[in-house]
Short mmCIF file of C-alpha atoms in Angstrom, two decimals:
data_model
loop_
_atom_site.label_atom_id
_atom_site.label_comp_id
_atom_site.label_asym_id
_atom_site.label_seq_id
_atom_site.Cartn_x
_atom_site.Cartn_y
_atom_site.Cartn_z
CA MET A 607 -0.77 -12.43 -47.54
CA LYS A 608 1.58 -12.09 -50.50
CA SER A 609 -1.02 -10.09 -52.44
CA LYS A 610 -1.56 -7.67 -49.55
CA THR A 611 2.16 -7.17 -49.12
CA PHE A 612 2.56 -6.37 -52.80
CA LYS A 613 -0.24 -3.80 -52.73
CA ILE A 614 1.23 -2.04 -49.69
CA LYS A 615 4.63 -1.78 -51.36
CA LYS A 616 3.04 -0.49 -54.56
CA ILE A 617 1.05 2.19 -52.73
CA THR A 618 4.19 3.27 -50.85
CA CYS A 619 6.15 3.62 -54.08
CA VAL A 620 3.38 5.63 -55.73
CA TYR A 621 3.16 7.93 -52.71
CA GLU A 622 6.94 8.48 -52.63
CA TYR A 623 7.05 9.16 -56.37
CA GLY A 624 4.10 11.55 -56.08
CA PHE A 625 5.88 13.47 -53.33
CA TYR A 626 9.08 13.60 -55.41
CA ALA A 627 7.20 14.71 -58.55
CA SER A 628 5.43 17.48 -56.64
CA LEU A 629 8.74 19.15 -55.76
CA PRO A 630 10.03 22.05 -57.91
CA ALA A 631 12.35 20.92 -60.70
CA LEU A 632 15.39 22.69 -59.20
CA LEU A 633 14.84 21.09 -55.81
CA ARG A 634 14.43 17.64 -57.38
CA GLY A 635 17.69 18.12 -59.22
CA CYS A 636 19.48 19.20 -56.06
CA LEU A 637 18.17 16.21 -54.16
CA CYS A 638 19.49 13.93 -56.89
CA VAL A 639 22.89 15.61 -56.69
CA CYS A 640 22.98 15.12 -52.92
CA MET A 641 22.02 11.46 -53.20
CA VAL A 642 24.63 10.77 -55.86
CA ALA A 643 27.32 12.61 -53.90
CA PHE A 644 26.44 10.65 -50.77
CA LEU A 645 26.59 7.31 -52.59
CA ILE A 646 29.92 8.19 -54.22
CA SER A 647 31.42 9.25 -50.90
CA CYS A 648 30.33 5.97 -49.32
CA ALA A 649 31.72 3.96 -52.24
CA THR A 650 35.11 5.71 -52.09
CA MET A 651 35.65 5.43 -48.34
CA PRO A 652 39.18 4.03 -47.84
CA GLN A 653 39.51 0.41 -46.79
CA GLN A 654 41.28 -0.16 -43.48
CA THR A 655 43.64 -3.10 -42.87
CA TYR A 656 44.57 -3.58 -39.24
CA LEU A 657 47.53 -5.42 -37.74
CA ASN A 658 47.18 -8.86 -36.21
CA ASN A 659 49.50 -11.18 -34.30
CA GLN A 660 51.06 -12.49 -37.51
CA SER A 661 51.55 -9.13 -39.23
CA LEU A 662 55.02 -8.42 -37.80
CA SER A 663 56.38 -11.93 -38.24
CA GLY A 664 59.77 -11.91 -39.98
CA ILE A 665 60.10 -8.11 -39.90
CA SER A 666 63.32 -6.60 -38.58
CA LYS A 667 64.55 -3.83 -40.90
CA VAL A 668 61.94 -1.25 -41.91
CA ALA A 669 62.22 1.63 -44.37
CA VAL A 670 59.84 4.56 -43.93
CA VAL A 671 58.96 6.75 -46.92
CA ALA A 672 56.98 9.95 -46.30
CA SER A 673 55.21 12.13 -48.85
CA ALA A 674 52.84 15.10 -48.75
CA ASN A 675 50.59 17.14 -51.03
CA VAL A 676 50.18 20.90 -51.00
CA PRO A 677 47.09 22.20 -49.13
CA GLU A 678 43.77 22.95 -50.79
CA VAL A 679 41.65 25.92 -49.80
CA TRP A 680 37.87 25.50 -50.07
CA TYR A 681 35.89 28.63 -49.42
CA SER A 682 32.37 29.91 -50.01
CA SER A 683 30.68 33.27 -49.69
CA SER A 684 29.16 34.19 -46.34
CA GLU A 685 25.73 35.03 -47.77
CA LYS A 686 22.83 33.25 -46.05
CA SER A 687 21.14 30.40 -47.91
CA VAL A 688 17.62 28.96 -47.80
CA TRP A 689 18.83 25.37 -48.26
CA PRO A 690 19.30 24.51 -44.55
CA ALA A 691 15.73 25.65 -43.82
CA LEU A 692 14.27 23.78 -46.80
CA LEU A 693 16.06 20.48 -46.36
CA GLY A 694 16.99 20.35 -42.68
CA SER A 695 20.21 21.57 -41.15
CA ALA A 696 22.70 18.81 -42.00
CA LEU A 697 21.53 18.06 -45.56
CA GLY A 698 20.95 21.72 -46.32
CA MET A 699 24.43 22.73 -45.20
CA ALA A 700 25.98 19.92 -47.26
CA LEU A 701 24.03 21.01 -50.33
CA GLU A 702 24.97 24.65 -49.79
CA GLU A 703 28.65 23.75 -49.61
CA GLY A 704 28.40 21.59 -52.73
CA ILE A 705 26.79 24.41 -54.72
CA ARG A 706 28.74 27.43 -53.50
CA SER A 707 32.11 26.11 -52.38
CA GLY A 708 35.13 25.52 -54.53
CA ILE A 709 38.89 25.59 -54.58
CA ASP A 710 40.07 29.11 -53.87
CA ASN A 711 43.32 29.33 -55.82
CA GLU A 712 43.99 32.95 -54.88
CA HIS A 713 44.00 32.29 -51.12
CA ALA A 714 45.74 28.94 -51.61
CA ALA A 715 48.66 30.63 -53.39
CA LYS A 716 49.22 32.99 -50.46
CA ILE A 717 49.15 30.15 -47.95
CA LYS A 718 51.49 27.96 -50.01
CA GLU A 719 54.15 30.67 -49.79
CA HIS A 720 54.61 29.63 -46.15
CA ILE A 721 54.54 25.87 -46.81
CA ASP A 722 57.64 23.65 -46.70
CA ILE A 723 56.61 20.22 -48.00
CA SER A 724 59.86 18.58 -46.85
CA HIS A 725 59.20 19.84 -43.31
CA ILE A 726 55.68 18.33 -43.38
CA GLU A 727 57.07 15.00 -44.57
CA ASP A 728 59.82 14.95 -41.96
CA LYS A 729 57.44 15.93 -39.15
CA MET A 730 55.05 13.16 -40.12
CA ALA A 731 57.81 10.53 -40.35
CA GLN A 732 59.54 11.42 -37.08
CA SER A 733 56.26 11.59 -35.13
CA PHE A 734 55.57 8.03 -36.30
CA ILE A 735 59.08 6.62 -35.95
CA GLN A 736 60.10 7.97 -32.52
CA PRO A 737 57.56 6.00 -30.41
CA LEU A 738 58.57 2.80 -32.23
CA LYS A 739 62.29 3.45 -31.81
CA LYS A 740 61.79 4.18 -28.14
CA GLY A 741 60.11 0.83 -27.61
CA ASN A 742 62.56 -1.12 -29.82
CA TYR A 743 59.72 -2.59 -31.87
CA PHE A 744 62.02 -3.23 -34.83
CA GLN A 745 65.73 -3.94 -35.14
CA THR A 746 65.96 -0.99 -37.56
CA ILE A 747 63.43 1.62 -38.61
CA GLU A 748 64.57 4.69 -40.51
CA CYS A 749 63.18 7.35 -42.81
CA LEU A 750 64.59 7.42 -46.35
CA THR A 751 65.43 10.68 -48.08
CA ASP A 752 65.31 9.02 -51.51
CA LYS A 753 61.60 8.43 -52.08
CA ASN A 754 62.02 7.02 -55.59
CA GLN A 755 63.48 3.64 -54.64
CA GLY A 756 61.42 0.68 -55.80
CA ASP A 757 60.73 -2.49 -53.86
CA HIS A 758 63.66 -4.31 -55.48
CA GLN A 759 66.11 -1.55 -54.56
CA LEU A 760 64.87 -1.56 -50.97
CA SER A 761 65.28 -5.33 -50.77
CA VAL A 762 68.83 -5.12 -52.13
CA ALA A 763 69.57 -2.49 -49.47
CA GLY A 764 68.59 -5.03 -46.82
CA TYR A 765 65.09 -3.88 -45.92
CA ASP A 766 62.39 -6.51 -45.52
CA THR A 767 59.50 -4.07 -45.13
CA VAL A 768 58.51 -0.58 -46.28
CA ILE A 769 56.07 1.72 -44.51
CA ARG A 770 54.69 4.54 -46.62
CA LEU A 771 53.27 7.56 -44.83
CA SER A 772 51.29 9.95 -46.98
CA VAL A 773 49.86 13.32 -45.97
CA HIS A 774 47.67 13.07 -49.04
CA LYS A 775 45.19 15.81 -48.21
CA ILE A 776 45.50 19.08 -46.33
CA SER A 777 42.36 21.15 -46.59
CA ILE A 778 41.11 24.50 -45.34
CA ARG A 779 37.32 24.84 -45.43
CA ARG A 780 34.96 27.58 -44.38
CA VAL A 781 32.92 26.63 -41.30
CA SER A 782 31.09 29.86 -40.41
CA GLY A 783 31.44 33.53 -41.22
CA ASP A 784 35.09 34.29 -41.95
CA TYR A 785 36.34 31.26 -40.02
CA VAL A 786 37.84 28.16 -41.61
CA SER A 787 38.85 24.72 -40.36
CA LEU A 788 42.24 23.12 -41.04
CA SER A 789 42.33 19.34 -41.42
CA ALA A 790 44.85 16.74 -42.63
CA HIS A 791 44.32 13.22 -43.95
CA VAL A 792 47.27 10.92 -43.25
CA ARG A 793 47.57 7.38 -44.56
CA GLY A 794 49.97 4.68 -43.38
CA GLN A 795 50.64 1.50 -45.35
CA MET A 796 53.06 -1.34 -44.61
CA GLU A 797 54.19 -3.78 -47.27
CA LYS A 798 56.33 -6.89 -46.86
CA LEU A 799 58.84 -6.64 -49.67
CA MET A 800 59.41 -10.35 -50.25
CA SER A 801 55.74 -11.26 -50.65
CA GLY A 802 54.30 -7.88 -51.66
CA GLU A 803 51.60 -8.35 -49.01
CA ILE A 804 49.99 -5.24 -47.55
CA VAL A 805 49.62 -6.08 -43.85
CA TRP A 806 48.65 -2.65 -42.57
CA ASP A 807 46.70 0.14 -44.26
CA ARG A 808 45.21 2.87 -42.09
CA GLU A 809 44.04 6.46 -42.33
CA GLU A 810 43.99 9.15 -39.67
CA VAL A 811 42.11 12.44 -40.05
CA VAL A 812 43.13 15.25 -37.69
CA THR A 813 41.60 18.71 -37.37
CA ASN A 814 42.77 21.90 -35.71
CA PRO A 815 40.33 22.35 -32.80
CA GLU A 816 40.49 26.14 -33.02
CA PRO A 817 39.07 27.61 -36.25
CA GLN A 818 41.00 30.57 -37.66
CA THR A 819 40.41 33.08 -40.42
CA LEU A 820 41.88 32.78 -43.89
CA ASP A 821 43.84 35.97 -43.27
CA TYR A 822 45.44 34.30 -40.25
CA TYR A 823 46.69 31.38 -42.35
CA LYS A 824 47.78 33.70 -45.16
CA GLU A 825 49.93 35.66 -42.71
CA ASN A 826 51.18 32.85 -40.46
CA GLY A 827 51.11 29.73 -42.59
CA LEU A 828 49.96 26.41 -41.21
CA LYS A 829 51.97 26.40 -37.98
CA GLU A 830 49.21 24.42 -36.21
CA LEU A 831 49.83 21.61 -38.70
CA ASP A 832 52.90 20.44 -36.73
CA ALA A 833 50.82 19.48 -33.69
CA MET A 834 48.21 17.85 -35.92
CA LEU A 835 50.79 15.71 -37.73
CA GLU A 836 52.40 14.76 -34.43
CA LYS A 837 49.03 13.51 -33.20
CA ALA A 838 48.38 11.59 -36.44
CA GLY A 839 51.85 10.01 -36.38
CA LYS A 840 51.49 8.84 -32.79
CA ASN A 841 48.00 7.47 -33.44
CA LEU A 842 49.33 5.39 -36.33
CA ALA A 843 52.31 4.21 -34.25
CA TYR A 844 49.94 3.10 -31.49
CA ASP A 845 48.66 0.39 -33.82
CA PHE A 846 52.06 -1.30 -33.42
CA ILE A 847 52.45 -0.46 -29.74
CA TYR A 848 49.07 -1.89 -28.75
CA LEU A 849 49.75 -5.05 -30.77
CA LYS A 850 52.84 -5.77 -28.67
#
């Protein structure tokens, strides 16, 4: 039985290699790129740490620090490609984007003229804090304007815990024709200052449900981002609310 099993595996490997070798060199290279990109994306997926019944023990005074990065614009030409037909819709579209998309600095500069990073940070923080204040989940929870304070300084100020909210990625990507999709990646992390233990580490990804054109965002800015951040902030706050 072992011998038969070995032969079957060997034949399968030879067949798969023969199929791979029969592909054009460019297509083989593109397949390799896709596989590597997929493996890297899986390896870099953020770890999630959820709250449990012991997570909030000993916590009464919480400092919230919010930060945000400027948006990135990813755009590709609207010319039709043969990749979706050759490789199947999902893989082909991913390959097409990887080959032809890139950061569009020209459009990004126009959009950034409308961006107020401090407003994004404040919107994120307040959307998270308000549901928790309303339910009296902590004795004190407040957003700090000085984001450069270290753990020791926060402890001296009387805080026992710090929650860091980061809008670490705002992206605008082409979805079809002249239309683009706006999305934001928001991460929340809670650290107990005395022990340095990270007891909560979560990411929320929110997307504007209505695609717009780049010209729309260049003229109007990212006004839809407010509603997206409000949703992300409430979703992160629900982790605490549901625990109670």
